[in-house]
Amino acid sequence: MLEIKHTLCPSCSVGCGINVVLKEGNVVGTFPYKRHPVNSGKNCLNGRNSIECYLNKFEDINVDDVVADVLKELKSADASSVTVVCSGNNDVEEIKAIKEFAESNNFNLAFYADNLKNFDDVATYDDVADASKIFVIGDLLFENPLIGRRIVHAKQNGAKIYALGKTEKSVTFNIADETFNTSVVDFLDANDSNIDESSVIVFNYVDSAEDLDKIESIGCKSFPVFSKSNSKGALDIVEVKSLDEMMELLENTKVLLVFNDDIADEIDFDFTKISKIISFAPCENNTTKISDIVVPIKTWLEKDGSFVNAMGDTQTFTTVIDSDVLSEIEVIEKLNS
Ligand code: SF4
């Protein structure tokens, strides 16, 4: 028997709905969620592939054994040399639990969001679609196509598109009126006279804090698109670190606890300098591959939770499929007991 269950896509901060297909109780595929207000029946390839982690989740790890190993490591470590990493892959409730866990044990808490930070007043998806000029930083049409779709709609309605990219070719460049291969600051300086109140800056990367300051100093709306589903929610709860701050913290870390993140893939650091790396993850990634201990946790399909999307809207999701695997919050409760 086929069953269709609605949920949220966990693969970026756009916040699209997605349908998961179950056949005789097993997850077998996805298809777009037609009536969802964010994506109106479209999901990108990343979204369609978001069940891969569930299909390849860790099996056959005895959670009591690995939690005991983690407790042993933590008991023998100096709290000031223990760093806990959280990320936008954690839902709102998990971020709160991780923060409390780190603070109550006097561990360092680290949250890195690709050099991005919180913006109080972000544009809406409608602002993007209705803008007269859009300044696009990053290949949004390729990397975040459901926002890219709004940029295309704006273009069809007469908007001018100014695009900045790191390479000479990009999908966004194909629809842009003007293209640039400069720094973010130079891009915005070059377009200073073009930017007005009806413009929107949409971006999925910056290279430095100065880039963020520059974007903030421009008097138009901006729309940061994060690579992880709940980065905006995490930014509301946890103080974000710059890349330099992360590097300094990692240099002073002896025990690294990584909650559902792939920090080894994102930060160019020599992780062999860290004595023990402990990953809490639902499936394999580059960080679990270099970890001394891996504690399996539920995928997003196996739990209830909420993400805050790029626009700042809190979206809840419910369990698609039951499982005996512990959630991050249950694992933290075990570590605290
Ligand atoms: S744009 Fe983001 S949220 Fe939407 S389907 Fe693609 S990965 Fe998922």
mmCIF file of C-alpha atoms and ligand atoms in Angstrom:
data_model
loop_
_atom_site.group_PDB
_atom_site.id
_atom_site.type_symbol
_atom_site.label_atom_id
_atom_site.label_comp_id
_atom_site.label_asym_id
_atom_site.label_seq_id
_atom_site.Cartn_x
_atom_site.Cartn_y
_atom_site.Cartn_z
ATOM 1 C CA MET A 1 0.000 0.000 0.000
ATOM 2 C CA LEU A 2 1.274 3.474 -0.902
ATOM 3 C CA GLU A 3 1.073 6.315 1.603
ATOM 4 C CA ILE A 4 1.976 9.994 1.062
ATOM 5 C CA LYS A 5 3.115 12.089 4.018
ATOM 6 C CA HIS A 6 3.693 15.856 3.971
ATOM 7 C CA THR A 7 6.830 17.228 5.605
ATOM 8 C CA LEU A 8 9.408 20.005 5.201
ATOM 9 C CA CYS A 9 12.525 19.718 3.060
ATOM 10 C CA PRO A 10 15.598 19.692 5.356
ATOM 11 C CA SER A 11 18.136 20.527 2.648
ATOM 12 C CA CYS A 12 18.281 24.346 2.707
ATOM 13 C CA SER A 13 16.708 27.368 4.383
ATOM 14 C CA VAL A 14 14.093 28.105 1.723
ATOM 15 C CA GLY A 15 11.543 26.019 3.645
ATOM 16 C CA CYS A 16 9.811 24.081 0.867
ATOM 17 C CA GLY A 17 7.200 21.471 1.585
ATOM 18 C CA ILE A 18 7.900 17.986 0.290
ATOM 19 C CA ASN A 19 5.916 14.773 0.092
ATOM 20 C CA VAL A 20 7.486 11.506 1.191
ATOM 21 C CA VAL A 21 6.217 8.293 -0.384
ATOM 22 C CA LEU A 22 5.966 5.153 1.748
ATOM 23 C CA LYS A 23 5.308 1.720 0.307
ATOM 24 C CA GLU A 24 4.192 -0.883 2.829
ATOM 25 C CA GLY A 25 5.629 1.313 5.589
ATOM 26 C CA ASN A 26 9.028 1.863 3.933
ATOM 27 C CA VAL A 27 10.278 5.203 2.599
ATOM 28 C CA VAL A 28 10.693 4.792 -1.170
ATOM 29 C CA GLY A 29 10.725 8.307 -2.654
ATOM 30 C CA THR A 30 9.638 11.933 -2.682
ATOM 31 C CA PHE A 31 7.537 14.143 -4.862
ATOM 32 C CA PRO A 32 6.689 17.858 -4.750
ATOM 33 C CA TYR A 33 4.113 19.186 -2.326
ATOM 34 C CA LYS A 34 1.637 20.916 -4.633
ATOM 35 C CA ARG A 35 -0.226 23.165 -2.233
ATOM 36 C CA HIS A 36 2.728 24.268 -0.103
ATOM 37 C CA PRO A 37 2.843 28.104 -0.042
ATOM 38 C CA VAL A 38 6.651 28.362 -0.336
ATOM 39 C CA ASN A 39 7.290 26.154 -3.359
ATOM 40 C CA SER A 40 3.823 25.616 -4.915
ATOM 41 C CA GLY A 41 4.523 22.173 -6.286
ATOM 42 C CA LYS A 42 8.237 22.387 -7.021
ATOM 43 C CA ASN A 43 11.274 20.868 -5.309
ATOM 44 C CA CYS A 44 14.855 21.047 -6.510
ATOM 45 C CA LEU A 45 17.054 17.973 -6.936
ATOM 46 C CA ASN A 46 18.642 18.458 -3.492
ATOM 47 C CA GLY A 47 15.194 18.425 -1.968
ATOM 48 C CA ARG A 48 14.122 15.366 -3.955
ATOM 49 C CA ASN A 49 17.271 13.585 -2.718
ATOM 50 C CA SER A 50 16.800 14.603 0.926
ATOM 51 C CA ILE A 51 15.714 11.069 1.925
ATOM 52 C CA GLU A 52 19.180 9.697 1.051
ATOM 53 C CA CYS A 53 20.398 10.182 4.628
ATOM 54 C CA TYR A 54 17.432 8.192 5.956
ATOM 55 C CA LEU A 55 17.995 5.433 3.392
ATOM 56 C CA ASN A 56 21.692 5.233 4.407
ATOM 57 C CA LYS A 57 21.293 5.832 8.131
ATOM 58 C CA PHE A 58 23.607 4.224 10.665
ATOM 59 C CA GLU A 59 22.548 0.736 11.695
ATOM 60 C CA ASP A 60 23.943 -1.743 14.181
ATOM 61 C CA ILE A 61 25.571 0.763 16.557
ATOM 62 C CA ASN A 62 24.811 0.023 20.186
ATOM 63 C CA VAL A 63 23.795 3.432 21.484
ATOM 64 C CA ASP A 64 24.313 2.570 25.181
ATOM 65 C CA ASP A 65 27.898 1.509 24.461
ATOM 66 C CA VAL A 66 28.785 4.629 22.483
ATOM 67 C CA VAL A 67 27.086 6.977 24.963
ATOM 68 C CA ALA A 68 29.135 5.312 27.736
ATOM 69 C CA ASP A 69 32.279 5.957 25.657
ATOM 70 C CA VAL A 70 31.306 9.612 25.245
ATOM 71 C CA LEU A 71 30.699 10.025 28.999
ATOM 72 C CA LYS A 72 34.103 8.499 29.721
ATOM 73 C CA GLU A 73 35.799 10.999 27.387
ATOM 74 C CA LEU A 74 33.920 13.949 28.866
ATOM 75 C CA LYS A 75 34.665 12.942 32.466
ATOM 76 C CA SER A 76 38.405 12.883 31.821
ATOM 77 C CA ALA A 77 38.481 16.148 29.821
ATOM 78 C CA ASP A 78 39.038 19.702 31.025
ATOM 79 C CA ALA A 79 35.724 21.473 30.276
ATOM 80 C CA SER A 80 37.519 24.486 28.796
ATOM 81 C CA SER A 81 39.031 22.239 26.109
ATOM 82 C CA VAL A 82 35.693 20.700 25.086
ATOM 83 C CA THR A 83 33.877 22.312 22.155
ATOM 84 C CA VAL A 84 30.298 21.550 21.182
ATOM 85 C CA VAL A 85 29.357 22.288 17.566
ATOM 86 C CA CYS A 86 25.752 22.873 16.555
ATOM 87 C CA SER A 87 24.420 23.859 13.146
ATOM 88 C CA GLY A 88 21.400 24.767 11.090
ATOM 89 C CA ASN A 89 20.821 21.045 10.558
ATOM 90 C CA ASN A 90 19.496 20.922 14.128
ATOM 91 C CA ASP A 91 15.895 21.962 14.644
ATOM 92 C CA VAL A 92 14.879 24.745 17.033
ATOM 93 C CA GLU A 93 14.253 22.462 20.012
ATOM 94 C CA GLU A 94 17.557 20.635 19.485
ATOM 95 C CA ILE A 95 19.530 23.893 19.293
ATOM 96 C CA LYS A 96 18.069 24.944 22.645
ATOM 97 C CA ALA A 97 18.961 21.557 24.195
ATOM 98 C CA ILE A 98 22.524 21.637 22.786
ATOM 99 C CA LYS A 99 23.042 25.190 24.057
ATOM 100 C CA GLU A 100 21.822 24.257 27.540
ATOM 101 C CA PHE A 101 24.011 21.123 27.519
ATOM 102 C CA ALA A 102 27.135 23.124 26.590
ATOM 103 C CA GLU A 103 26.449 25.959 29.021
ATOM 104 C CA SER A 104 25.579 23.728 31.999
ATOM 105 C CA ASN A 105 28.856 21.813 31.522
ATOM 106 C CA ASN A 106 30.969 24.938 30.846
ATOM 107 C CA PHE A 107 31.883 23.624 27.396
ATOM 108 C CA ASN A 108 32.585 25.987 24.498
ATOM 109 C CA LEU A 109 29.659 26.333 22.094
ATOM 110 C CA ALA A 110 30.451 26.842 18.420
ATOM 111 C CA PHE A 111 28.060 27.719 15.631
ATOM 112 C CA TYR A 112 29.324 28.651 12.186
ATOM 113 C CA ALA A 113 26.976 29.715 9.386
ATOM 114 C CA ASP A 114 29.198 30.126 6.312
ATOM 115 C CA ASN A 115 30.329 33.581 7.506
ATOM 116 C CA LEU A 116 26.696 34.749 7.405
ATOM 117 C CA LYS A 117 24.883 36.280 10.363
ATOM 118 C CA ASN A 118 21.421 37.263 11.490
ATOM 119 C CA PHE A 119 19.606 40.088 9.755
ATOM 120 C CA ASP A 120 16.681 41.526 11.721
ATOM 121 C CA ASP A 121 14.721 42.777 8.759
ATOM 122 C CA VAL A 122 14.884 40.404 5.796
ATOM 123 C CA ALA A 123 12.988 40.631 2.530
ATOM 124 C CA THR A 124 10.086 38.268 1.884
ATOM 125 C CA TYR A 125 9.764 35.920 -1.077
ATOM 126 C CA ASP A 126 7.160 38.342 -2.478
ATOM 127 C CA ASP A 127 9.628 41.252 -2.097
ATOM 128 C CA VAL A 128 12.043 39.286 -4.304
ATOM 129 C CA ALA A 129 9.397 38.522 -6.922
ATOM 130 C CA ASP A 130 8.151 42.160 -6.914
ATOM 131 C CA ALA A 131 11.545 43.914 -6.897
ATOM 132 C CA SER A 132 12.450 46.261 -9.744
ATOM 133 C CA LYS A 133 16.173 45.507 -9.397
ATOM 134 C CA ILE A 134 17.739 42.409 -7.852
ATOM 135 C CA PHE A 135 21.401 42.160 -6.908
ATOM 136 C CA VAL A 136 22.197 38.465 -6.772
ATOM 137 C CA ILE A 137 25.334 37.257 -4.966
ATOM 138 C CA GLY A 138 25.899 33.571 -5.723
ATOM 139 C CA ASP A 139 24.417 31.195 -8.278
ATOM 140 C CA LEU A 140 20.961 31.245 -6.723
ATOM 141 C CA LEU A 141 19.250 29.858 -9.810
ATOM 142 C CA PHE A 142 21.398 26.727 -9.608
ATOM 143 C CA GLU A 143 21.963 26.383 -5.857
ATOM 144 C CA ASN A 144 18.619 27.616 -4.487
ATOM 145 C CA PRO A 145 16.266 27.232 -7.455
ATOM 146 C CA LEU A 146 13.086 27.861 -5.482
ATOM 147 C CA ILE A 147 14.377 31.373 -4.702
ATOM 148 C CA GLY A 148 15.826 31.460 -8.209
ATOM 149 C CA ARG A 149 12.273 30.978 -9.455
ATOM 150 C CA ARG A 150 11.228 34.240 -7.764
ATOM 151 C CA ILE A 151 14.160 36.010 -9.430
ATOM 152 C CA VAL A 152 13.029 34.651 -12.808
ATOM 153 C CA HIS A 153 9.451 35.853 -12.117
ATOM 154 C CA ALA A 154 10.782 39.319 -11.254
ATOM 155 C CA LYS A 155 12.781 39.326 -14.494
ATOM 156 C CA GLN A 156 9.655 38.355 -16.448
ATOM 157 C CA ASN A 157 7.907 41.308 -14.800
ATOM 158 C CA GLY A 158 10.611 43.690 -15.979
ATOM 159 C CA ALA A 159 13.138 43.654 -13.128
ATOM 160 C CA LYS A 160 16.807 44.193 -13.928
ATOM 161 C CA ILE A 161 19.124 41.499 -12.598
ATOM 162 C CA TYR A 162 22.712 42.242 -11.554
ATOM 163 C CA ALA A 163 24.608 39.052 -10.726
ATOM 164 C CA LEU A 164 27.880 38.438 -8.913
ATOM 165 C CA GLY A 165 29.568 35.038 -9.162
ATOM 166 C CA LYS A 166 32.857 33.352 -8.403
ATOM 167 C CA THR A 167 33.117 31.784 -11.847
ATOM 168 C CA GLU A 168 32.730 33.175 -15.346
ATOM 169 C CA LYS A 169 29.683 31.049 -16.069
ATOM 170 C CA SER A 170 26.640 30.459 -13.881
ATOM 171 C CA VAL A 171 22.977 29.648 -14.360
ATOM 172 C CA THR A 172 22.076 33.004 -12.787
ATOM 173 C CA PHE A 173 24.373 34.794 -15.251
ATOM 174 C CA ASN A 174 22.220 33.371 -18.068
ATOM 175 C CA ILE A 175 19.287 35.607 -17.088
ATOM 176 C CA ALA A 176 21.264 38.580 -15.717
ATOM 177 C CA ASP A 177 21.399 41.999 -17.361
ATOM 178 C CA GLU A 178 24.857 42.602 -15.977
ATOM 179 C CA THR A 179 27.357 40.107 -14.557
ATOM 180 C CA PHE A 180 30.357 40.609 -12.275
ATOM 181 C CA ASN A 181 33.314 38.507 -11.077
ATOM 182 C CA THR A 182 34.558 40.798 -8.324
ATOM 183 C CA SER A 183 34.475 40.917 -4.539
ATOM 184 C CA VAL A 184 31.124 41.559 -2.838
ATOM 185 C CA VAL A 185 32.215 45.062 -1.783
ATOM 186 C CA ASP A 186 33.393 45.965 -5.294
ATOM 187 C CA PHE A 187 30.150 44.589 -6.774
ATOM 188 C CA LEU A 188 28.026 46.754 -4.489
ATOM 189 C CA ASP A 189 30.264 49.810 -4.947
ATOM 190 C CA ALA A 190 30.066 49.439 -8.734
ATOM 191 C CA ASN A 191 26.264 49.391 -8.514
ATOM 192 C CA ASP A 192 25.886 52.102 -5.897
ATOM 193 C CA SER A 193 23.978 54.420 -8.200
ATOM 194 C CA ASN A 194 21.669 51.588 -9.387
ATOM 195 C CA ILE A 195 20.529 50.447 -5.930
ATOM 196 C CA ASP A 196 17.392 52.106 -4.602
ATOM 197 C CA GLU A 197 14.668 51.382 -2.033
ATOM 198 C CA SER A 198 12.811 48.984 -4.326
ATOM 199 C CA SER A 199 15.941 46.879 -4.874
ATOM 200 C CA VAL A 200 16.626 43.594 -3.095
ATOM 201 C CA ILE A 201 20.034 42.013 -2.469
ATOM 202 C CA VAL A 202 19.739 38.197 -2.486
ATOM 203 C CA PHE A 203 22.844 36.308 -1.433
ATOM 204 C CA ASN A 204 23.979 32.831 -0.459
ATOM 205 C CA TYR A 205 27.609 33.655 0.344
ATOM 206 C CA VAL A 206 29.876 36.397 1.598
ATOM 207 C CA ASP A 207 33.640 36.214 1.981
ATOM 208 C CA SER A 208 34.076 38.301 5.112
ATOM 209 C CA ALA A 209 32.439 40.283 7.897
ATOM 210 C CA GLU A 210 33.198 43.430 5.839
ATOM 211 C CA ASP A 211 30.952 42.057 3.079
ATOM 212 C CA LEU A 212 28.110 41.694 5.588
ATOM 213 C CA ASP A 213 28.677 45.206 6.922
ATOM 214 C CA LYS A 214 28.574 46.512 3.361
ATOM 215 C CA ILE A 215 25.284 44.723 2.615
ATOM 216 C CA GLU A 216 23.808 46.059 5.870
ATOM 217 C CA SER A 217 24.933 49.595 5.084
ATOM 218 C CA ILE A 218 22.979 49.638 1.800
ATOM 219 C CA GLY A 219 19.525 51.095 2.305
ATOM 220 C CA CYS A 220 17.530 48.336 0.607
ATOM 221 C CA LYS A 221 16.096 45.000 1.688
ATOM 222 C CA SER A 222 18.329 41.971 1.745
ATOM 223 C CA PHE A 223 17.679 38.253 1.686
ATOM 224 C CA PRO A 224 20.376 35.877 3.000
ATOM 225 C CA VAL A 225 19.802 32.276 1.859
ATOM 226 C CA PHE A 226 21.476 29.777 4.180
ATOM 227 C CA SER A 227 22.637 26.352 3.087
ATOM 228 C CA LYS A 228 20.981 24.632 6.067
ATOM 229 C CA SER A 229 17.314 24.381 6.896
ATOM 230 C CA ASN A 230 17.413 25.968 10.353
ATOM 231 C CA SER A 231 20.418 28.322 10.220
ATOM 232 C CA LYS A 232 18.098 31.287 10.780
ATOM 233 C CA GLY A 233 16.551 29.531 13.801
ATOM 234 C CA ALA A 234 20.001 28.751 15.202
ATOM 235 C CA LEU A 235 21.105 32.365 14.665
ATOM 236 C CA ASP A 236 18.165 33.489 16.820
ATOM 237 C CA ILE A 237 19.353 31.256 19.703
ATOM 238 C CA VAL A 238 23.132 30.890 19.523
ATOM 239 C CA GLU A 239 25.847 33.482 18.949
ATOM 240 C CA VAL A 240 27.389 32.831 15.559
ATOM 241 C CA LYS A 241 31.170 32.596 15.111
ATOM 242 C CA SER A 242 33.215 33.965 12.250
ATOM 243 C CA LEU A 243 35.615 31.664 10.430
ATOM 244 C CA ASP A 244 38.576 33.196 12.314
ATOM 245 C CA GLU A 245 36.849 32.635 15.666
ATOM 246 C CA MET A 246 36.087 29.042 14.715
ATOM 247 C CA MET A 247 39.723 28.397 13.760
ATOM 248 C CA GLU A 248 40.946 29.828 17.063
ATOM 249 C CA LEU A 249 38.470 27.744 19.055
ATOM 250 C CA LEU A 250 39.391 24.552 17.185
ATOM 251 C CA GLU A 251 43.094 25.230 17.844
ATOM 252 C CA ASN A 252 42.306 25.123 21.587
ATOM 253 C CA THR A 253 39.984 22.106 21.469
ATOM 254 C CA LYS A 254 40.916 18.664 22.746
ATOM 255 C CA VAL A 255 37.468 17.053 22.598
ATOM 256 C CA LEU A 256 35.086 18.053 19.815
ATOM 257 C CA LEU A 257 31.400 17.131 19.964
ATOM 258 C CA VAL A 258 29.655 17.674 16.634
ATOM 259 C CA PHE A 259 25.864 17.659 16.642
ATOM 260 C CA ASN A 260 24.503 16.793 13.204
ATOM 261 C CA ASP A 261 26.994 18.831 11.233
ATOM 262 C CA ASP A 262 29.754 18.227 8.713
ATOM 263 C CA ILE A 263 32.322 20.687 10.028
ATOM 264 C CA ALA A 264 35.205 18.749 8.435
ATOM 265 C CA ASP A 265 33.654 19.445 5.047
ATOM 266 C CA GLU A 266 33.106 23.134 5.730
ATOM 267 C CA ILE A 267 36.180 24.327 7.572
ATOM 268 C CA ASP A 268 39.704 23.854 6.277
ATOM 269 C CA PHE A 269 41.320 22.885 9.598
ATOM 270 C CA ASP A 270 43.763 20.132 10.502
ATOM 271 C CA PHE A 271 41.383 18.015 12.588
ATOM 272 C CA THR A 272 44.190 15.578 13.495
ATOM 273 C CA LYS A 273 45.183 18.233 16.078
ATOM 274 C CA ILE A 274 42.064 17.332 18.087
ATOM 275 C CA SER A 275 42.447 14.342 20.429
ATOM 276 C CA LYS A 276 38.857 13.075 20.252
ATOM 277 C CA ILE A 277 36.143 13.840 17.745
ATOM 278 C CA ILE A 278 32.655 12.661 18.637
ATOM 279 C CA SER A 279 29.852 12.925 16.076
ATOM 280 C CA PHE A 280 26.137 12.732 16.734
ATOM 281 C CA ALA A 281 24.775 12.078 13.267
ATOM 282 C CA PRO A 282 22.049 10.150 11.468
ATOM 283 C CA CYS A 283 24.231 9.064 8.531
ATOM 284 C CA GLU A 284 27.798 9.164 7.288
ATOM 285 C CA ASN A 285 29.504 12.418 6.335
ATOM 286 C CA ASN A 286 33.118 13.624 6.176
ATOM 287 C CA THR A 287 33.120 14.417 9.908
ATOM 288 C CA THR A 288 31.800 11.021 10.975
ATOM 289 C CA LYS A 289 34.520 9.447 8.807
ATOM 290 C CA ILE A 290 37.222 11.104 10.949
ATOM 291 C CA SER A 291 35.380 10.693 14.272
ATOM 292 C CA ASP A 292 36.573 8.475 17.124
ATOM 293 C CA ILE A 293 33.013 7.881 18.308
ATOM 294 C CA VAL A 294 29.773 8.109 16.310
ATOM 295 C CA VAL A 295 26.439 8.263 18.123
ATOM 296 C CA PRO A 296 23.491 7.572 15.795
ATOM 297 C CA ILE A 297 20.527 9.948 16.022
ATOM 298 C CA LYS A 298 17.141 10.180 14.337
ATOM 299 C CA THR A 299 16.838 11.691 10.853
ATOM 300 C CA TRP A 300 14.311 14.492 10.418
ATOM 301 C CA LEU A 301 11.845 11.957 9.010
ATOM 302 C CA GLU A 302 11.751 10.139 12.352
ATOM 303 C CA LYS A 303 10.878 13.045 14.661
ATOM 304 C CA ASP A 304 8.725 16.131 15.236
ATOM 305 C CA GLY A 305 10.390 19.538 15.164
ATOM 306 C CA SER A 306 10.516 23.013 13.701
ATOM 307 C CA PHE A 307 12.791 24.990 11.390
ATOM 308 C CA VAL A 308 12.905 28.767 10.889
ATOM 309 C CA ASN A 309 13.175 29.451 7.173
ATOM 310 C CA ALA A 310 15.258 32.178 5.500
ATOM 311 C CA MET A 311 12.333 34.594 5.690
ATOM 312 C CA GLY A 312 12.095 34.090 9.472
ATOM 313 C CA ASP A 313 8.916 31.979 9.479
ATOM 314 C CA THR A 314 8.816 29.070 11.951
ATOM 315 C CA GLN A 315 7.600 25.921 10.210
ATOM 316 C CA THR A 316 6.763 22.745 12.097
ATOM 317 C CA PHE A 317 7.068 19.187 10.826
ATOM 318 C CA THR A 318 5.878 15.879 12.227
ATOM 319 C CA THR A 319 7.143 12.309 12.223
ATOM 320 C CA VAL A 320 6.893 10.587 8.846
ATOM 321 C CA ILE A 321 8.108 7.199 10.015
ATOM 322 C CA ASP A 322 8.526 5.791 13.534
ATOM 323 C CA SER A 323 11.891 4.464 14.663
ATOM 324 C CA ASP A 324 13.659 3.225 17.788
ATOM 325 C CA VAL A 325 16.706 5.453 17.163
ATOM 326 C CA LEU A 326 17.209 8.123 19.838
ATOM 327 C CA SER A 327 16.689 11.770 18.964
ATOM 328 C CA GLU A 328 19.449 14.272 19.718
ATOM 329 C CA ILE A 329 17.436 15.504 22.694
ATOM 330 C CA GLU A 330 17.157 11.953 24.087
ATOM 331 C CA VAL A 331 20.911 11.448 23.639
ATOM 332 C CA ILE A 332 21.602 14.728 25.472
ATOM 333 C CA GLU A 333 19.306 13.579 28.295
ATOM 334 C CA LYS A 334 21.413 10.411 28.569
ATOM 335 C CA LEU A 335 24.620 12.474 28.666
ATOM 336 C CA ASN A 336 23.139 14.638 31.415
ATOM 337 C CA SER A 337 21.823 11.750 33.541
HETATM 338 S S1 SF4 B 1 15.087 24.945 -2.511
HETATM 339 FE FE1 SF4 B 1 15.909 24.153 -0.557
HETATM 340 S S2 SF4 B 1 14.087 23.697 0.705
HETATM 341 FE FE2 SF4 B 1 13.401 23.885 -1.458
HETATM 342 S S3 SF4 B 1 13.436 21.779 -2.254
HETATM 343 FE FE3 SF4 B 1 15.418 22.717 -2.756
HETATM 344 S S4 SF4 B 1 16.766 22.141 -1.052
HETATM 345 FE FE4 SF4 B 1 14.666 21.801 -0.376
#
